[in-house]
Coordinates of C-alpha atoms in Angstrom, one line a residue:
M1 CA -18.3 -9.7 -2.8
K2 CA -20.9 -11.8 -4.3
K3 CA -23.1 -13.8 -1.6
Y4 CA -23.9 -17.3 -2.4
D5 CA -26.3 -19.9 -0.9
Y6 CA -23.6 -22.1 -0.2
D7 CA -19.7 -22.4 -0.4
L8 CA -20.1 -25.8 -1.9
F9 CA -22.8 -27.5 -3.7
T10 CA -22.4 -31.1 -4.3
I11 CA -24.3 -32.9 -7.1
G12 CA -24.4 -36.6 -6.4
G13 CA -24.6 -38.3 -3.2
G14 CA -22.5 -41.4 -3.7
S15 CA -19.0 -42.1 -1.6
G16 CA -16.9 -39.4 -3.3
G17 CA -19.7 -36.5 -2.9
V18 CA -20.6 -37.6 0.6
R19 CA -16.9 -37.5 1.7
A20 CA -16.2 -34.2 0.1
S21 CA -19.1 -32.7 1.5
R22 CA -18.4 -34.0 5.1
F23 CA -14.6 -32.8 4.7
A24 CA -15.8 -29.4 3.6
F25 CA -17.8 -28.9 6.4
Q26 CA -15.3 -29.8 8.7
Y27 CA -13.2 -27.1 7.1
G28 CA -15.8 -24.6 7.9
A29 CA -17.8 -24.7 4.7
K30 CA -21.5 -24.2 4.3
V31 CA -22.4 -27.2 2.1
G32 CA -25.6 -28.6 0.2
L33 CA -26.1 -31.6 -1.7
A34 CA -28.6 -32.9 -4.3
E35 CA -29.2 -36.7 -4.9
K36 CA -32.1 -37.7 -6.9
S37 CA -31.8 -41.5 -5.9
A38 CA -30.6 -43.3 -3.0
L39 CA -27.8 -42.0 -0.8
G40 CA -24.6 -44.1 -1.1
G41 CA -24.4 -44.3 -4.8
T42 CA -23.3 -47.2 -7.0
C43 CA -21.0 -48.9 -4.4
V44 CA -23.8 -49.0 -1.5
N45 CA -26.9 -49.6 -3.8
L46 CA -25.9 -51.1 -7.2
G47 CA -22.2 -52.4 -6.6
C48 CA -19.5 -53.1 -4.1
V49 CA -21.8 -53.8 -1.0
P50 CA -24.4 -55.9 -2.2
K51 CA -22.1 -57.5 -4.7
K52 CA -20.0 -58.6 -1.8
L53 CA -23.1 -59.8 0.2
M54 CA -24.2 -62.0 -2.5
S55 CA -20.8 -63.3 -2.8
Y56 CA -20.8 -64.5 0.7
A57 CA -24.0 -66.1 -0.2
A58 CA -22.7 -68.0 -3.0
H59 CA -19.6 -69.3 -1.1
Y60 CA -21.7 -71.4 1.3
H61 CA -22.2 -74.1 -1.3
S62 CA -18.7 -75.0 -1.6
D63 CA -18.1 -74.5 2.3
F64 CA -20.9 -76.7 3.0
K65 CA -19.2 -79.4 0.7
D66 CA -15.7 -78.8 2.0
A67 CA -16.9 -79.4 5.6
A68 CA -17.2 -83.2 4.8
G69 CA -13.6 -83.3 4.7
F70 CA -13.4 -81.9 8.4
G71 CA -15.9 -84.7 9.8
W72 CA -19.1 -82.5 9.5
Q73 CA -22.1 -84.5 8.1
L74 CA -24.7 -81.8 6.8
G75 CA -28.0 -82.6 5.6
E76 CA -29.7 -81.4 2.4
S77 CA -29.3 -77.6 2.7
T78 CA -31.9 -75.3 0.7
F79 CA -31.2 -71.8 -0.7
T80 CA -34.2 -69.3 -1.4
W81 CA -33.2 -66.3 -3.5
A82 CA -36.0 -64.1 -2.3
D83 CA -34.6 -64.4 1.3
L84 CA -31.2 -63.3 0.2
I85 CA -32.6 -60.3 -1.8
A86 CA -34.8 -59.1 1.0
N87 CA -32.3 -59.5 3.6
K88 CA -29.7 -57.9 1.4
D89 CA -32.2 -54.9 0.6
R90 CA -32.7 -54.4 4.4
E91 CA -29.1 -54.2 4.9
I92 CA -28.8 -51.6 2.1
A93 CA -31.6 -49.5 3.6
R94 CA -29.9 -49.3 6.8
L95 CA -26.6 -48.0 5.1
N96 CA -28.9 -45.5 3.2
E97 CA -29.7 -44.2 6.6
I98 CA -26.4 -43.9 8.0
Y99 CA -25.5 -42.0 5.1
R100 CA -28.4 -39.7 5.8
E101 CA -27.6 -39.2 9.5
T102 CA -23.8 -38.7 8.4
L103 CA -24.7 -35.8 6.3
A104 CA -27.2 -34.6 9.0
K105 CA -24.4 -34.6 11.4
A106 CA -22.1 -32.5 9.3
Q107 CA -25.0 -29.8 8.8
V108 CA -25.2 -30.6 4.9
D109 CA -28.5 -29.7 3.6
V110 CA -29.6 -32.6 1.5
M111 CA -32.1 -32.2 -1.4
E112 CA -33.8 -35.3 -2.9
G113 CA -34.2 -34.5 -6.6
H114 CA -32.3 -34.2 -9.7
A115 CA -29.8 -31.1 -10.2
V116 CA -29.0 -29.3 -13.3
L117 CA -26.6 -26.6 -13.9
Q118 CA -27.8 -23.5 -14.9
D119 CA -24.3 -21.6 -15.1
A120 CA -21.0 -21.5 -13.4
H121 CA -22.6 -20.9 -9.8
T122 CA -26.3 -21.8 -10.1
V123 CA -27.8 -25.2 -9.7
R124 CA -31.7 -26.0 -10.1
V125 CA -33.1 -28.9 -8.1
D126 CA -36.3 -30.5 -9.1
G127 CA -37.8 -33.1 -6.7
K128 CA -41.1 -34.5 -5.7
G129 CA -43.3 -31.4 -5.3
F130 CA -40.7 -28.9 -5.4
S131 CA -38.3 -27.0 -7.7
K132 CA -35.4 -24.8 -6.2
T133 CA -32.5 -22.8 -7.7
I134 CA -29.6 -22.5 -5.6
T135 CA -26.3 -20.6 -5.8
A136 CA -22.9 -21.8 -4.9
K137 CA -19.4 -20.3 -4.9
H138 CA -18.1 -23.9 -5.6
I139 CA -19.7 -26.8 -7.5
L140 CA -18.9 -30.3 -7.2
L141 CA -19.9 -32.8 -9.8
A142 CA -19.8 -36.4 -8.3
T143 CA -22.6 -38.3 -10.5
G144 CA -20.8 -41.5 -10.9
G145 CA -21.2 -43.8 -13.7
Q146 CA -23.9 -46.1 -15.4
P147 CA -23.6 -49.6 -17.0
V148 CA -23.5 -49.6 -20.7
R149 CA -25.9 -51.5 -22.8
P150 CA -24.3 -52.5 -26.1
D151 CA -26.0 -51.7 -29.4
L152 CA -27.0 -54.7 -31.0
P153 CA -30.5 -56.5 -32.2
G154 CA -32.2 -57.6 -29.0
S155 CA -30.0 -56.1 -26.3
E156 CA -33.5 -55.0 -24.7
L157 CA -33.7 -58.8 -23.9
G158 CA -30.6 -58.5 -21.8
L159 CA -29.9 -57.0 -18.2
V160 CA -27.1 -54.7 -17.1
S161 CA -25.6 -54.9 -13.8
D162 CA -28.0 -52.4 -11.9
D163 CA -30.7 -55.1 -12.9
F164 CA -28.9 -58.1 -11.4
F165 CA -29.3 -57.1 -8.0
H166 CA -33.2 -57.2 -8.4
L167 CA -33.5 -60.4 -10.4
P168 CA -37.0 -61.8 -9.4
A169 CA -35.5 -65.5 -9.3
L170 CA -32.3 -67.2 -9.5
P171 CA -31.9 -68.1 -13.2
R172 CA -31.2 -71.5 -14.3
H173 CA -29.1 -70.8 -16.9
A174 CA -27.2 -67.3 -17.4
I175 CA -25.1 -65.9 -20.1
I176 CA -22.8 -63.0 -19.2
A177 CA -21.0 -60.8 -21.8
G178 CA -17.9 -59.2 -20.6
A179 CA -14.2 -60.0 -19.2
G180 CA -13.9 -57.5 -16.4
Y181 CA -14.5 -57.1 -12.6
I182 CA -18.1 -57.3 -13.1
A183 CA -18.4 -60.0 -15.5
V184 CA -16.4 -62.5 -13.5
E185 CA -17.8 -61.7 -10.1
F186 CA -21.5 -62.1 -11.3
A187 CA -20.5 -65.4 -13.0
S188 CA -19.0 -66.7 -9.7
I189 CA -22.1 -65.7 -7.7
L190 CA -24.5 -67.4 -10.0
N191 CA -22.5 -70.4 -10.3
G192 CA -22.0 -70.6 -6.4
L193 CA -25.7 -70.4 -6.0
G194 CA -26.7 -73.4 -8.7
C195 CA -27.1 -71.5 -11.8
Q196 CA -25.4 -72.7 -14.9
V197 CA -23.1 -70.1 -16.2
T198 CA -21.5 -69.3 -19.6
L199 CA -19.2 -66.3 -19.7
V200 CA -18.6 -65.0 -23.3
H201 CA -16.0 -62.3 -24.0
R202 CA -14.2 -61.0 -27.1
G203 CA -10.6 -61.2 -26.0
A204 CA -8.5 -64.0 -25.4
Q205 CA -8.5 -63.9 -21.5
V206 CA -10.4 -62.1 -18.6
L207 CA -9.1 -59.2 -16.6
R208 CA -6.8 -58.2 -19.5
G209 CA -5.9 -55.0 -17.6
M210 CA -4.3 -56.7 -14.7
D211 CA -1.2 -58.8 -14.5
Q212 CA -0.8 -61.4 -17.4
D213 CA -1.1 -64.5 -14.9
L214 CA -4.2 -63.5 -13.2
G215 CA -6.8 -63.8 -15.8
P216 CA -5.7 -67.4 -17.2
F217 CA -5.3 -68.8 -13.7
L218 CA -8.8 -67.5 -12.6
T219 CA -10.2 -69.0 -15.8
K220 CA -8.9 -72.2 -14.9
E221 CA -9.9 -72.4 -11.3
M222 CA -13.8 -71.2 -12.3
E223 CA -13.8 -73.7 -14.8
K224 CA -13.3 -76.3 -12.0
K225 CA -16.4 -75.1 -10.3
G226 CA -18.4 -75.4 -13.6
V227 CA -18.1 -72.0 -15.3
T228 CA -18.0 -72.2 -19.0
F229 CA -16.0 -69.5 -20.8
I230 CA -16.3 -68.8 -24.5
A231 CA -13.2 -66.6 -25.7
N232 CA -12.6 -64.6 -28.8
T233 CA -16.0 -64.0 -29.7
Q234 CA -19.0 -61.7 -28.9
I235 CA -22.6 -61.7 -28.9
L236 CA -24.2 -60.5 -32.4
N237 CA -27.9 -60.5 -31.5
I238 CA -30.5 -62.0 -29.0
R239 CA -33.9 -63.2 -29.7
A240 CA -36.7 -64.5 -27.4
D241 CA -39.3 -67.2 -27.7
G242 CA -42.1 -65.1 -26.9
D243 CA -42.9 -61.7 -25.6
G244 CA -43.0 -62.9 -21.8
K245 CA -40.3 -62.0 -19.5
D246 CA -39.8 -65.7 -18.8
S247 CA -39.3 -66.7 -22.3
L248 CA -35.8 -68.1 -23.3
R249 CA -33.1 -66.0 -25.0
H250 CA -31.3 -67.2 -28.0
V251 CA -27.9 -65.7 -28.2
H252 CA -26.3 -65.7 -31.3
L253 CA -22.4 -65.4 -31.4
K254 CA -19.8 -64.3 -33.8
N255 CA -18.1 -67.4 -33.9
G256 CA -21.2 -69.0 -35.6
S257 CA -22.6 -70.7 -32.5
T258 CA -26.0 -70.3 -30.8
L259 CA -26.6 -70.3 -27.0
T260 CA -29.8 -70.6 -25.1
A261 CA -30.4 -69.3 -21.6
D262 CA -33.2 -67.8 -19.5
C263 CA -31.0 -64.6 -18.5
V264 CA -28.4 -62.6 -20.4
I265 CA -26.4 -60.3 -18.5
F266 CA -24.4 -57.5 -20.1
A267 CA -21.0 -56.5 -18.2
T268 CA -19.4 -54.6 -20.9
G269 CA -18.4 -51.5 -19.4
R270 CA -19.7 -48.3 -17.8
S271 CA -19.8 -44.8 -18.9
A272 CA -19.8 -41.3 -17.1
N273 CA -23.3 -40.1 -15.9
T274 CA -23.0 -36.8 -17.5
A275 CA -26.5 -36.6 -19.6
Q276 CA -29.1 -34.2 -18.5
L277 CA -26.5 -32.5 -15.9
G278 CA -26.5 -29.2 -17.7
L279 CA -22.7 -29.3 -18.4
S280 CA -23.0 -27.3 -21.7
A281 CA -25.0 -24.6 -20.3
A282 CA -22.1 -24.1 -17.8
G283 CA -19.6 -24.5 -20.4
V284 CA -18.0 -27.7 -18.8
I285 CA -15.7 -29.5 -21.3
T286 CA -16.2 -33.4 -21.7
R287 CA -14.4 -35.9 -23.6
E288 CA -16.1 -37.9 -26.5
N289 CA -17.1 -40.7 -23.9
G290 CA -19.0 -38.1 -21.8
S291 CA -16.6 -37.9 -19.0
I292 CA -15.5 -34.5 -17.5
V293 CA -11.9 -33.2 -18.1
V294 CA -10.4 -32.1 -14.9
D295 CA -6.9 -30.8 -13.7
E296 CA -4.7 -32.2 -10.9
H297 CA -7.0 -30.4 -8.4
F298 CA -10.1 -31.9 -10.0
K299 CA -11.1 -28.5 -11.4
T300 CA -12.9 -28.5 -14.6
N301 CA -12.3 -25.7 -17.1
I302 CA -14.8 -23.6 -15.4
D303 CA -12.9 -22.1 -12.2
S304 CA -15.8 -22.8 -9.8
I305 CA -16.9 -26.3 -11.0
Y306 CA -15.0 -29.5 -9.9
A307 CA -15.7 -33.2 -10.6
I308 CA -14.4 -36.4 -8.9
G309 CA -15.0 -40.2 -9.0
D310 CA -16.3 -42.2 -11.9
V311 CA -17.6 -39.2 -13.8
I312 CA -14.0 -38.2 -14.7
D313 CA -13.0 -41.7 -15.8
R314 CA -9.5 -42.0 -14.1
V315 CA -9.8 -45.0 -11.7
A316 CA -13.3 -46.4 -11.2
L317 CA -12.8 -47.3 -7.4
T318 CA -14.8 -46.3 -4.5
P319 CA -11.8 -45.6 -2.4
V320 CA -10.2 -43.4 -5.2
A321 CA -13.5 -41.5 -5.4
L322 CA -13.1 -41.0 -1.5
A323 CA -9.6 -39.9 -1.6
E324 CA -10.5 -37.5 -4.6
G325 CA -13.4 -36.0 -2.5
M326 CA -10.9 -35.2 0.3
V327 CA -8.7 -33.7 -1.9
V328 CA -11.1 -31.2 -3.4
A329 CA -12.6 -30.4 0.2
S330 CA -8.9 -29.7 1.3
H331 CA -7.9 -27.8 -2.0
L332 CA -11.0 -25.5 -1.6
F333 CA -11.1 -24.9 2.2
D334 CA -8.0 -26.0 3.7
A335 CA -5.1 -24.6 1.7
G336 CA -4.4 -27.8 -0.2
K337 CA -2.8 -29.9 2.3
R338 CA -4.2 -33.2 1.0
K339 CA -2.5 -35.1 -2.3
L340 CA -3.4 -38.0 -4.1
S341 CA -1.0 -40.5 -6.1
Y342 CA -2.6 -42.8 -8.5
E343 CA 0.5 -45.2 -7.9
N344 CA -0.1 -48.4 -6.1
I345 CA -3.5 -48.5 -5.8
P346 CA -4.8 -51.7 -4.5
T347 CA -7.9 -53.6 -5.8
A348 CA -9.6 -56.8 -5.5
V349 CA -12.0 -58.8 -7.6
F350 CA -14.5 -60.8 -5.6
S351 CA -14.6 -63.7 -7.9
H352 CA -14.6 -67.2 -6.8
P353 CA -11.5 -67.5 -5.9
N354 CA -10.7 -63.8 -5.1
V355 CA -8.2 -61.9 -7.4
A356 CA -6.3 -59.0 -5.7
T357 CA -3.3 -56.7 -7.0
V358 CA -1.5 -53.8 -6.0
G359 CA 1.3 -52.0 -8.0
L360 CA 2.8 -52.9 -11.5
S361 CA 2.0 -55.8 -13.5
E362 CA 4.9 -57.9 -14.9
A363 CA 4.2 -56.4 -18.5
N364 CA 4.0 -52.6 -17.1
A365 CA 7.2 -53.1 -15.0
R366 CA 9.1 -54.4 -17.9
L367 CA 8.0 -51.1 -19.8
R368 CA 9.5 -49.1 -17.1
Y369 CA 12.5 -50.8 -15.6
P370 CA 15.4 -52.5 -17.7
N371 CA 15.6 -55.4 -15.5
I372 CA 12.9 -57.3 -13.3
T373 CA 12.9 -60.5 -11.3
I374 CA 9.7 -62.4 -10.9
F375 CA 8.9 -64.5 -7.8
K376 CA 5.7 -66.9 -8.2
S377 CA 4.5 -69.4 -6.1
E378 CA 1.2 -71.8 -6.9
F379 CA 0.0 -74.3 -4.3
K380 CA -3.0 -75.9 -2.6
A381 CA -3.9 -74.2 0.4
L382 CA -3.8 -76.0 3.7
K383 CA -7.6 -76.1 4.0
H384 CA -7.9 -77.9 0.9
T385 CA -5.6 -80.7 1.7
M386 CA -8.5 -82.0 3.7
S387 CA -11.7 -80.5 2.0
H388 CA -10.5 -82.6 -1.2
S389 CA -11.2 -79.3 -3.2
T390 CA -8.9 -79.0 -6.2
E391 CA -8.8 -75.1 -5.8
R392 CA -5.3 -73.7 -5.9
T393 CA -3.6 -70.4 -5.1
L394 CA -1.4 -68.2 -7.0
M395 CA 0.9 -65.4 -5.4
K396 CA 3.4 -63.3 -7.5
L397 CA 6.1 -60.6 -6.8
V398 CA 7.4 -58.2 -9.3
V399 CA 10.8 -56.7 -8.2
D400 CA 13.3 -54.3 -9.8
T401 CA 16.4 -56.2 -9.9
A402 CA 18.5 -53.2 -9.6
S403 CA 16.9 -51.5 -6.6
D404 CA 15.5 -54.8 -5.1
K405 CA 12.2 -52.8 -4.7
V406 CA 9.0 -54.6 -4.8
L407 CA 7.0 -52.9 -8.2
G408 CA 4.0 -55.2 -7.7
V409 CA 2.2 -57.8 -6.0
H410 CA -0.7 -60.0 -7.2
M411 CA -2.8 -63.0 -5.9
V412 CA -5.5 -65.5 -6.9
G413 CA -6.8 -67.2 -4.0
A414 CA -9.1 -67.1 -0.8
D415 CA -9.4 -63.7 1.0
A416 CA -7.0 -62.3 -1.7
G417 CA -8.4 -58.7 -0.9
E418 CA -7.5 -59.1 2.8
V419 CA -4.1 -60.1 2.1
M420 CA -3.5 -57.6 -0.4
Q421 CA -4.5 -54.5 1.9
G422 CA -1.4 -55.4 4.0
M423 CA 0.7 -55.7 0.7
A424 CA -0.5 -52.2 -0.2
I425 CA 1.0 -50.5 2.9
A426 CA 4.4 -52.4 2.0
L427 CA 4.5 -51.0 -1.4
Q428 CA 3.3 -47.5 -0.2
C429 CA 6.4 -47.6 1.9
G430 CA 8.7 -48.6 -0.7
A431 CA 9.4 -52.0 0.6
T432 CA 12.2 -54.0 -1.0
K433 CA 12.3 -57.8 -1.5
A434 CA 14.9 -58.0 1.3
Q435 CA 12.6 -56.6 3.5
F436 CA 9.9 -58.9 2.6
D437 CA 12.4 -61.7 3.2
A438 CA 13.3 -60.4 6.7
T439 CA 9.6 -60.5 7.4
L440 CA 8.5 -63.3 9.7
G441 CA 5.5 -65.3 8.4
I442 CA 2.3 -66.1 10.3
H443 CA 2.2 -69.9 10.2
P444 CA 0.4 -71.6 8.8
T445 CA -1.3 -68.8 6.6
V446 CA -1.5 -68.3 2.8
A447 CA -0.1 -64.9 3.3
E448 CA 3.1 -66.0 4.7
E449 CA 4.2 -67.4 1.2
F450 CA 4.7 -63.7 0.2
V451 CA 7.6 -63.3 2.8
T452 CA 9.1 -66.9 1.8
M453 CA 9.6 -67.1 -1.8
R454 CA 13.3 -67.0 -2.3
T455 CA 13.9 -68.4 -5.7
P456 CA 13.1 -66.3 -8.8
F457 CA 10.6 -67.6 -11.2
S458 CA 12.1 -68.6 -14.8
S459 CA 9.6 -69.2 -17.6

């Protein structure tokens, strides 16, 4: 038998790649990993974690305002962007080190450099002061995704999501292009920190892939906070007053209007990070958009090469990449005992207010089931009866009428992500509406509304 340097060599040190490498070691494999940037991938460095930290920061403005209704008389508050970024960077550096220590404990050989496939079992890694060629019985591609910059005149004058986390200063007025998670999250963060925000999107509503009630409800709540939405149009071109980084951006829209801001951010999608990976040299097949084609075991068309995470363009969520990594490690080194279902994946959008969902949207449920029943509740949370905030909460259940099984749970409101994690367990267990009804609520909480809705909604 041919002797390889490693049983598994992982290209990409993000959430999925690190998890697969750790589990492979636990199953007895010798593992190596290459990462050309910071460990932790997009989620830790340029995604979920810094975004949530900055979302927390943005909430304080409304929290201070709400406090007056509860008797607190607060003095003038001052926000410093530089302090937020420095503290955020310090926390990210701490997490990077934890990833490094985790891999060291798992005896994974980490190579800091750019890895390129040479063939089905060979990888070249080029780093600072070294170039190394290694062989592996199995190779795992976990290189993630990258933000897309649209092809339009002046697009270089705009920023993409990676740039957002290192803005030198808080913009006075920002224009955000997009309608998905990133667009509404960035809009909420900047708005909460005192920036004037205009969100431009080409469709009729934001969060189009989610339940039909969520996007419009979120839009109304964000508009109350001062965010301006311009729907059914898109950016045609951007020009600047001068060559300086601080010059104003003039944004021309397809609807004929022109907006002016000191910052333009594109949140118009992400693409698989497969360029300069050597896929053609190894014979790995990709789709037209660059993502890697894999089977149910995450194996590519080359028997020795696997791929997981955003690079395969299935479900671009960190917990999904983690689960896929564990499945690959199990498939290769533990008789394939782990399985993964893409049904009932919970997710949250950390906009202000939060959005969270698990299971089928109403529209998708109607495509799959002959009869469904909708339960819906919209209300002002107890907190806001004294805070004088006009923020409202939306909660919705989608139920199969015949079996009484709960098919989908959806929410817009404070801490929706925290609430939805429990709902995800219920759906994973196949809970029925009768079982929801038989569950005692925790009073007074927002979450109890999910177990007290008794009257079907009729539009």
